[in-house]
């Protein structure tokens, strides 16, 4: 597939050394690997170079000495992350941490740091030099980048926020990959100071890198009240995506960290400070990360070690070595293949029954300017992370959970090895969703929601014949040209090797649809893989009893056992080949 460059890019101004909220500035370049992803640092010790090429290091023990340990508790992180990603309200009884789900996910972490330590930080902040920032958007006072600060307590706080353990904790809490390049400065709002409505959504399309999380650590007096002003106010949006009205107002509170994920609709402001006797001190900034997963639901996990028998699940015709080689050759030549009748008939029928018994989440996943579809109940990836406590065999034997058994098969090392045989793709990470597209459901191409390049694998779990008049096809495009359109088909597996610049979307399903588009969707990622495979495609071998398709065929089918050849599309009937292969005896 051809490569797409600078799709949906925005013009950005050159780097501005003062990190003020409204500038659409280029961000500092960070070390990138061959896939343009930031090079990760160690969790325990992280080195942060400042402008004078000095190094800061901080150990995990020092971080935990001043950080509230409630927020590194694995159970808290799991529950918090689930609510934040699902855009659900959340309150933690022990820590009083809160997630607001409207107008967009925002969170508060009270007592984030040790009180005595933070009091010393505030004393040092009062000694800093502040520059007056004033224009049409804001009027407040801001320090220099705290990267250059040498005050002991303030430096320790900075190093903590820059540390691997803190950034990893934040990444785990919000379910977003964050790197080690936060911005950090101190702010001072006195009487009459304010910051008007803006979105903070600044990115560098050249390096696919940008702000992901905005955060504020409040250092206000402990008796700060709503009447003192200076509230963080979040805006709802209208039908045009423009900020409409304030629907959430957060009063600053001592030793509390407020944060939210950034998007083109994360509109917020700081209301005018009313108090004439109090100063609204804070430390604020942004955590950055790669944009190719921003607002994407793709969480890449390693293949599970659960052992499956391919013969229990896959139609035996696709375990034939010659047919596996044909699939490989086709993928090397065309970068995609559609395989009908992929699962055994009995497995597929049992899976469909299981899906009906399990059901779908009532509320669609979002945000709606990116996607709208429904997830299978209890199908979130985080539900399956701890495989030591899950008995996959119970899923196999349960009528309700059987669909999860099939789902886990595709996420296993067993299927990863099979995929390697038919695609030469070494799998190191898997992102997965069990989802259903109903009428008016869709995904859209967005420059903040592009998935990593990889192998897209989709198993269509529908029972009837899909009518293209209903729309709902998966469209692959590059440079605004459509490369491929795939429509659902019963028990069909689609495999598409998506290279850099190739984008995809599921077109909105219209009101005429007779039944939903149900599917298991996977992205298989290889961290060692470059942007494209460079090996030349081999000549397709002749297989006895298998009819060749035209080389320029738009859609390639491998039709499974007992399927008649499609009269409208060139296909393959591999039943004869299956019967002749001695390796299939006893299946």
CSV table of N, CA and C in Angstrom, one decimal, residues 43-46 57-65 159-160 163 165:
chain,number,residue,atom,x,y,z
A,43,UNK,N,12.6,2.6,34.5
A,43,UNK,CA,11.6,3.1,35.5
A,43,UNK,C,12.2,3.5,36.8
A,44,UNK,N,13.2,2.8,37.2
A,44,UNK,CA,13.8,3.0,38.5
A,44,UNK,C,14.6,4.3,38.5
A,45,UNK,N,15.4,4.6,37.5
A,45,UNK,CA,16.3,5.7,37.4
A,45,UNK,C,16.2,6.4,36.1
A,46,UNK,N,15.9,7.7,36.1
A,46,UNK,CA,15.7,8.4,34.8
A,46,UNK,C,16.6,9.6,34.8
A,57,UNK,N,19.0,12.7,38.3
A,57,UNK,CA,18.6,11.3,38.6
A,57,UNK,C,17.8,11.2,39.9
A,58,UNK,N,16.9,10.3,40.0
A,58,UNK,CA,16.1,10.2,41.2
A,58,UNK,C,15.7,8.7,41.3
A,59,UNK,N,15.8,8.2,42.5
A,59,UNK,CA,15.5,6.8,42.7
A,59,UNK,C,14.0,6.6,43.0
A,60,UNK,N,13.6,5.4,42.9
A,60,UNK,CA,12.2,5.0,43.2
A,60,UNK,C,11.9,5.3,44.7
A,61,UNK,N,12.9,5.0,45.5
A,61,UNK,CA,12.7,5.2,47.0
A,61,UNK,C,12.4,6.6,47.3
A,62,UNK,N,13.2,7.5,46.7
A,62,UNK,CA,13.0,9.0,46.9
A,62,UNK,C,11.6,9.4,46.5
A,63,UNK,N,11.2,8.9,45.4
A,63,UNK,CA,9.8,9.3,44.9
A,63,UNK,C,8.8,8.8,45.8
A,64,UNK,N,8.8,7.6,46.2
A,64,UNK,CA,7.8,7.0,47.1
A,64,UNK,C,7.9,7.7,48.5
A,65,UNK,N,9.0,8.3,48.9
A,65,UNK,CA,9.1,8.9,50.2
A,65,UNK,C,8.2,10.2,50.3
A,159,UNK,N,12.3,16.7,40.0
A,159,UNK,CA,12.9,15.4,39.6
A,159,UNK,C,11.9,14.3,39.9
A,160,UNK,N,11.1,14.4,40.8
A,160,UNK,CA,10.0,13.4,41.1
A,160,UNK,C,9.1,13.3,39.9
A,163,UNK,N,10.6,11.7,37.0
A,163,UNK,CA,11.1,10.4,37.2
A,163,UNK,C,10.3,9.3,36.5
A,165,UNK,N,9.3,6.4,37.6
A,165,UNK,CA,8.2,5.8,38.4
A,165,UNK,C,7.0,6.7,38.4
